[in-house]
């Protein structure tokens, strides 16, 4: 992402406008049936390609039929929605980063500029600063704004501690630095109304002028502040447990609020954002989303307009028909944990990957404390499971694979690619390639010819900074090979978005690796006529991919992780679990549950064994009791 100030290397809130034409849309007092559409982009066309660089919020001039929007280059642009052939006009430039925009009573435009503060732009384009501090604290991230009928301006400072360039630090801190404020143009008084908000964002004044609703992004909710009546000065929850991170909220003048999500609730790189419509009481009416879409907010102007956010530079205005019917969901088992048996509770801390020794009937797994442990599965019962500390790498062992001589090959996040002999001697095989040290050695597998394939999830960020890597949304991952005979490390694929688990195909002609934030697995050909080529194996998975394993029975098993990090504590989602495909990448089964996030799973004998970095145990499920066919 870029702004006129500097290159921003994090996922930050760039917004485009998403114009949704609702055919046969009628406004009346009849209740509206709640509807979901998770393929909102399928009917999209685009306006202003290359001219609208990261448009953020919208303010509408009804008389002229013109939208005003702030862009990443500091300009506020005007878009004629009655005739989209009209050239897009660059109106003014704030020399900052204009985010929230709202019209005042006299046609002036109020702007929440991330760098400058709260601004007013006169009809003839003169920009004036109104306020940039409150209670002795400068605004560091002026965000959302709206204007009441009496002229009072309500706005937010996303964080008084972190600015636009440091938004990843703000999210990772998990601390409340946001403020909701008011500014009186008559007295020029700036007043803090609500403090300690977890990233204060979009603002809208309610149609009855009795309250103001603002988004609290990191709490997945919108709160309502009462400005009149018996509750004046008090704050309530308007809507919470939202399916994504709320950005802007807008009232459409027709009984509905539109709340945009720039990413899903897992804080990923904005691949499943959307927009939710709620009635005046905060009850859900509709939800629109799509893969690769991040919506900031919405409003009904002459037809419904939605705001959108992207993790890559958005330079156009998508237009789509929201009546496109959502496709039926795949059949699956959503109650995986009901049948689970827990192994080694309290003895296996954060198991990440699993490798099976068929002869000994032992599972090896790397744990958070640096130990590679042996879990004896013969005749295992939860109360009788035997767990043995085998070796400690002195790092964080993640991916595991058996070598051609039964040695254990380990991808250690801190140490690099390791070899552990049968008697437990640990040796470093490689820890750099092309002059770049591995910073997050992650997945590994070994081909029958002895070649080792592995991933470095990120050469920029290490294990402790995984959230920053995901938030930044840039490809720092690498897929590599190591030849034990020549000791040569070769980079096979660069520019991966968090390269993760690996499996060599049973025919030895390809290697499949996971690209976590992209929710996909890709195939790298090592044999046949396609050698060196990369193609998608499976994409659009329900959650981020971690490890992938082959069960020897014609199926690959992919661990799906679904979580958000708020400070140091993970918040687990509902889409994590185990996903099975056939050898061609066609889905076969999907097992999930609430508060579940799986790093690895594989079918061993008649049971499905699962590991999860957030849990102090492994799980075992009888796979025969878990039918979940997919069409």
Coordinates of C-alpha atoms in Angstrom, one line a residue, residues 67-422:
X67 CA -20.2 11.4 -4.3
X68 CA -17.2 12.9 -2.5
X69 CA -14.5 10.5 -1.4
X70 CA -11.1 10.7 0.2
X71 CA -8.2 8.9 -1.5
X72 CA -4.8 7.5 -0.6
X73 CA -3.0 10.3 -2.4
X74 CA -4.5 12.9 -0.1
X75 CA -7.1 14.1 -2.7
X76 CA -10.8 14.3 -2.2
X77 CA -12.5 13.3 -5.5
X78 CA -15.9 13.8 -6.9
X79 CA -17.8 11.0 -8.7
X80 CA -21.0 11.7 -10.7
X81 CA -23.2 8.7 -10.0
X82 CA -26.0 9.8 -12.3
X83 CA -23.6 9.7 -15.3
X84 CA -20.6 7.5 -14.6
X85 CA -19.2 8.6 -18.0
X86 CA -18.5 12.0 -16.5
X87 CA -14.8 12.4 -15.7
X88 CA -13.8 12.0 -12.1
X89 CA -12.9 15.3 -10.7
X90 CA -10.0 15.9 -8.2
X91 CA -11.5 18.6 -6.0
X92 CA -9.0 19.3 -3.2
X93 CA -6.0 17.8 -1.6
X94 CA -5.6 17.8 2.2
X95 CA -1.9 16.9 2.1
X96 CA -2.8 14.2 4.5
X97 CA -4.9 11.0 4.4
X98 CA -8.6 11.9 4.3
X99 CA -10.7 9.1 5.8
X100 CA -14.2 9.9 7.1
X101 CA -16.2 12.6 5.3
X102 CA -19.6 14.2 6.1
X103 CA -21.5 17.2 4.8
X104 CA -22.4 20.0 7.2
X105 CA -25.6 22.0 7.3
X106 CA -24.4 24.7 4.9
X107 CA -22.9 22.4 2.3
X108 CA -19.4 22.4 3.7
X109 CA -17.5 19.1 3.9
X110 CA -16.1 17.9 7.2
X111 CA -13.1 15.5 7.0
X112 CA -11.5 13.2 9.5
X113 CA -7.9 13.2 8.2
X114 CA -5.7 10.5 9.7
X115 CA -2.6 12.8 9.8
X116 CA -4.1 16.3 10.0
X117 CA -7.1 16.0 12.4
X118 CA -10.6 17.3 11.9
X119 CA -10.9 19.5 8.9
X120 CA -13.5 21.6 7.2
X121 CA -13.5 22.2 3.4
X122 CA -15.6 25.1 2.2
X123 CA -17.7 24.9 -1.0
X124 CA -14.9 26.6 -2.9
X125 CA -12.3 24.2 -1.7
X126 CA -10.5 26.0 1.1
X127 CA -9.2 23.5 3.7
X128 CA -9.1 24.7 7.4
X129 CA -8.1 22.8 10.5
X130 CA -10.8 22.7 13.2
X131 CA -9.1 20.6 15.9
X132 CA -6.3 18.2 16.3
X133 CA -6.1 17.5 20.0
X134 CA -8.3 16.9 23.1
X135 CA -7.4 16.8 26.8
X136 CA -3.8 17.6 25.9
X137 CA -3.5 14.5 23.6
X138 CA -2.9 15.0 19.9
X139 CA -5.1 13.0 17.5
X140 CA -2.9 10.3 16.0
X141 CA -5.5 8.6 13.7
X142 CA -8.6 10.7 13.1
X143 CA -11.0 8.3 11.6
X144 CA -14.8 8.6 11.3
X145 CA -17.1 11.6 11.3
X146 CA -20.7 12.6 11.1
X147 CA -22.7 15.8 11.7
X148 CA -25.9 16.2 13.7
X149 CA -28.8 18.4 12.6
X150 CA -27.8 21.0 15.2
X151 CA -24.4 21.3 13.6
X152 CA -22.4 19.5 16.3
X153 CA -19.7 17.3 14.8
X154 CA -19.1 13.8 16.2
X155 CA -15.9 12.0 15.3
X156 CA -13.3 9.4 16.4
X157 CA -9.6 9.2 16.9
X158 CA -8.8 5.5 16.1
X159 CA -5.8 5.7 18.5
X160 CA -4.0 8.4 20.3
X161 CA -0.9 6.2 20.5
X162 CA -0.4 4.8 17.1
X163 CA -0.8 6.5 13.7
X164 CA -1.7 5.2 10.3
X165 CA 1.8 3.7 9.6
X166 CA 1.7 1.8 12.9
X167 CA -1.8 0.4 12.7
X168 CA -0.4 -3.2 12.9
X169 CA 1.1 -2.3 16.3
X170 CA -2.2 -0.9 17.4
X171 CA -4.1 -4.0 16.5
X172 CA -1.4 -6.3 18.0
X173 CA -1.3 -4.4 21.3
X174 CA -4.9 -5.3 22.1
X175 CA -5.2 -2.1 24.2
X176 CA -7.9 0.6 24.1
X177 CA -6.4 3.8 22.7
X178 CA -9.4 5.1 20.8
X179 CA -11.7 8.0 21.6
X180 CA -15.1 9.2 20.6
X181 CA -15.5 13.0 20.6
X182 CA -17.6 16.0 19.7
X183 CA -16.6 19.4 18.2
X184 CA -18.8 22.5 18.5
X185 CA -18.2 24.8 15.6
X186 CA -19.7 27.7 17.5
X187 CA -17.7 27.5 20.8
X188 CA -14.8 25.6 19.1
X189 CA -14.8 23.2 22.0
X190 CA -13.5 19.6 21.5
X191 CA -14.9 17.2 24.1
X192 CA -14.0 13.6 24.7
X193 CA -17.3 11.7 25.2
X194 CA -16.0 8.1 25.4
X195 CA -12.5 6.9 26.2
X196 CA -10.6 3.6 26.1
X197 CA -12.1 2.3 22.9
X198 CA -10.6 -0.6 21.0
X199 CA -9.9 1.2 17.8
X200 CA -12.7 3.8 17.4
X201 CA -13.9 3.9 13.8
X202 CA -16.9 4.9 11.8
X203 CA -19.6 7.2 13.2
X204 CA -23.3 7.9 12.3
X205 CA -25.9 10.1 14.0
X206 CA -29.2 8.3 14.4
X207 CA -32.2 9.7 12.4
X208 CA -34.0 10.8 15.6
X209 CA -30.9 12.8 16.6
X210 CA -31.0 11.2 20.1
X211 CA -27.8 9.3 19.8
X212 CA -24.7 8.5 17.9
X213 CA -23.5 5.0 16.9
X214 CA -19.8 4.3 16.5
X215 CA -17.8 1.2 15.6
X216 CA -15.4 -0.4 18.0
X217 CA -13.4 -2.4 15.5
X218 CA -11.3 -4.8 17.6
X219 CA -14.3 -5.7 19.8
X220 CA -16.4 -6.7 16.7
X221 CA -19.2 -4.4 17.8
X222 CA -20.9 -1.0 17.4
X223 CA -21.9 1.1 20.5
X224 CA -24.5 3.7 20.8
X225 CA -23.9 7.0 22.8
X226 CA -27.0 8.9 23.9
X227 CA -26.9 12.6 23.3
X228 CA -30.4 13.4 24.4
X229 CA -33.1 12.0 26.7
X230 CA -32.9 10.1 30.0
X231 CA -29.8 8.2 29.0
X232 CA -27.9 11.2 27.9
X233 CA -24.1 10.6 28.3
X234 CA -24.5 6.9 28.7
X235 CA -23.3 4.2 26.2
X236 CA -25.0 0.9 25.3
X237 CA -24.2 -1.9 22.9
X238 CA -26.0 -1.4 19.6
X239 CA -24.9 -4.6 17.9
X240 CA -22.1 -7.0 18.8
X241 CA -20.6 -10.4 17.8
X242 CA -20.3 -9.2 14.3
X243 CA -18.9 -11.6 11.6
X244 CA -16.1 -9.2 10.8
X245 CA -14.1 -6.2 11.9
X246 CA -16.5 -3.2 11.6
X247 CA -15.2 -0.1 9.9
X248 CA -17.8 2.5 8.9
X249 CA -21.5 2.6 9.7
X250 CA -23.9 4.6 7.7
X251 CA -27.7 5.3 7.9
X252 CA -29.5 5.0 4.5
X253 CA -32.5 7.2 5.3
X254 CA -34.7 4.2 4.8
X255 CA -34.6 2.5 8.2
X256 CA -31.3 0.7 7.8
X257 CA -27.8 1.0 9.0
X258 CA -25.0 -0.4 6.8
X259 CA -21.9 -1.7 8.6
X260 CA -18.8 -2.6 6.6
X261 CA -16.2 -5.2 7.5
X262 CA -12.7 -4.7 6.1
X263 CA -11.8 -8.3 7.2
X264 CA -13.4 -11.2 8.9
X265 CA -13.2 -11.7 12.6
X266 CA -9.9 -13.5 12.4
X267 CA -7.8 -10.5 11.5
X268 CA -6.7 -11.9 8.3
X269 CA -5.6 -10.0 5.3
X270 CA -9.1 -9.0 4.3
X271 CA -10.2 -11.9 2.2
X272 CA -13.7 -12.4 3.5
X273 CA -14.9 -9.0 4.4
X274 CA -18.4 -7.8 3.7
X275 CA -21.3 -5.5 4.7
X276 CA -24.2 -6.1 7.1
X277 CA -27.5 -4.3 7.1
X278 CA -29.2 -3.8 10.5
X279 CA -32.6 -2.2 11.4
X280 CA -32.9 0.7 13.8
X281 CA -32.9 -1.7 16.7
X282 CA -29.6 -3.4 15.7
X283 CA -31.3 -6.5 14.3
X284 CA -29.6 -8.1 11.2
X285 CA -31.4 -7.7 7.9
X286 CA -28.8 -8.9 5.3
X287 CA -25.1 -9.7 4.9
X288 CA -23.1 -9.5 1.7
X289 CA -19.5 -10.8 1.5
X290 CA -17.1 -12.4 -0.9
X291 CA -13.6 -13.7 -1.0
X292 CA -11.1 -10.9 -1.8
X293 CA -13.6 -8.3 -0.7
X294 CA -13.3 -5.9 2.2
X295 CA -16.2 -3.5 2.8
X296 CA -15.9 -0.3 4.8
X297 CA -19.5 0.8 5.0
X298 CA -22.6 1.5 3.0
X299 CA -25.4 3.9 2.3
X300 CA -28.6 4.1 0.2
X301 CA -28.3 7.2 -2.0
X302 CA -30.4 7.0 -5.1
X303 CA -29.6 3.3 -5.2
X304 CA -27.6 1.4 -2.5
X305 CA -23.9 2.2 -2.4
X306 CA -21.5 0.3 -0.3
X307 CA -18.0 1.2 0.9
X308 CA -15.2 -1.3 0.6
X309 CA -11.7 -2.0 1.9
X310 CA -8.9 -4.1 0.3
X311 CA -5.6 -5.4 1.4
X312 CA -4.1 -4.6 -2.0
X313 CA -4.4 -1.2 -3.7
X314 CA -7.9 -0.6 -4.9
X315 CA -8.2 1.9 -7.7
X316 CA -11.7 1.6 -8.9
X317 CA -15.4 1.5 -8.0
X318 CA -17.0 -1.9 -8.2
X319 CA -20.7 -2.0 -9.2
X320 CA -22.7 -5.1 -8.7
X321 CA -26.2 -6.6 -8.5
X322 CA -26.7 -7.8 -4.9
X323 CA -29.7 -9.9 -5.9
X324 CA -27.3 -12.5 -7.1
X325 CA -28.4 -15.6 -5.3
X326 CA -25.9 -17.2 -2.9
X327 CA -24.9 -20.7 -3.7
X328 CA -25.9 -23.5 -1.4
X329 CA -23.3 -24.3 1.2
X330 CA -21.3 -27.6 1.2
X331 CA -22.5 -30.4 3.5
X332 CA -20.2 -30.8 6.5
X333 CA -19.9 -31.8 10.1
X334 CA -19.9 -28.7 12.4
X335 CA -19.7 -30.6 15.7
X336 CA -16.3 -32.2 15.5
X337 CA -15.4 -31.8 19.1
X338 CA -18.4 -33.8 20.4
X339 CA -16.7 -37.0 19.2
X340 CA -13.2 -36.1 20.2
X341 CA -10.9 -37.9 22.6
X342 CA -8.2 -35.8 24.2
X343 CA -4.7 -37.3 24.4
X344 CA -2.0 -36.2 26.8
X345 CA -3.9 -33.4 28.4
X346 CA -1.4 -31.0 30.0
X347 CA 1.6 -32.9 28.7
X348 CA 1.5 -31.9 25.0
X349 CA 1.8 -28.1 24.9
X350 CA 0.9 -26.6 21.6
X351 CA 1.5 -29.5 19.3
X352 CA 2.0 -28.3 15.7
X353 CA 2.6 -31.1 13.3
X354 CA 2.4 -34.9 13.5
X355 CA 4.5 -37.7 12.1
X356 CA 3.7 -41.4 12.5
X357 CA 6.1 -44.3 13.1
X358 CA 4.1 -47.2 11.9
X359 CA 6.4 -49.8 13.3
X360 CA 6.5 -48.4 16.8
X361 CA 2.9 -47.0 16.6
X362 CA 4.3 -43.7 17.9
X363 CA 3.4 -40.1 16.9
X364 CA 6.1 -37.5 17.0
X365 CA 5.0 -33.9 17.5
X366 CA 6.8 -30.6 18.1
X367 CA 5.7 -28.5 21.1
X368 CA 5.8 -24.9 22.3
X369 CA 8.4 -25.7 25.0
X370 CA 10.9 -26.8 22.3
X371 CA 10.4 -30.5 23.0
X372 CA 9.7 -33.1 20.3
X373 CA 7.5 -35.6 22.0
X374 CA 6.6 -39.2 21.4
X375 CA 2.9 -40.1 21.8
X376 CA 2.3 -43.8 22.0
X377 CA -1.0 -44.5 20.4
X378 CA -1.2 -48.3 20.7
X379 CA -4.4 -49.1 22.7
X380 CA -4.5 -45.5 23.7
X381 CA -7.1 -44.2 26.1
X382 CA -7.3 -40.7 27.4
X383 CA -6.3 -41.8 30.9
X384 CA -3.6 -44.1 29.8
X385 CA -1.8 -42.3 27.0
X386 CA 2.0 -42.4 27.3
X387 CA 3.9 -39.2 26.4
X388 CA 7.6 -39.1 26.3
X389 CA 9.9 -36.1 26.0
X390 CA 12.3 -37.2 23.3
X391 CA 14.6 -34.3 22.3
X392 CA 14.6 -30.5 22.8
X393 CA 15.7 -28.4 19.8
X394 CA 16.2 -25.3 21.9
X395 CA 13.8 -23.6 19.5
X396 CA 10.3 -24.0 18.3
X397 CA 9.8 -27.2 16.3
X398 CA 7.0 -26.9 13.8
X399 CA 7.0 -29.1 10.7
X400 CA 8.2 -32.7 11.0
X401 CA 9.0 -35.4 8.5
X402 CA 10.7 -38.8 8.4
X403 CA 13.8 -39.0 6.3
X404 CA 14.8 -41.9 4.1
X405 CA 17.0 -43.4 6.9
X406 CA 14.2 -43.0 9.5
X407 CA 15.8 -39.8 10.9
X408 CA 13.5 -36.9 11.8
X409 CA 13.7 -33.8 9.7
X410 CA 12.5 -30.7 11.6
X411 CA 11.4 -27.2 10.5
X412 CA 12.2 -25.2 13.6
X413 CA 10.9 -21.6 13.5
X414 CA 14.0 -20.3 15.3
X415 CA 16.8 -22.6 14.3
X416 CA 16.1 -23.5 10.7
X417 CA 16.0 -26.9 9.0
X418 CA 17.2 -29.6 11.4
X419 CA 18.1 -33.3 11.3
X420 CA 17.5 -35.4 14.4
X421 CA 19.1 -38.8 14.4
X422 CA 17.5 -41.9 15.8

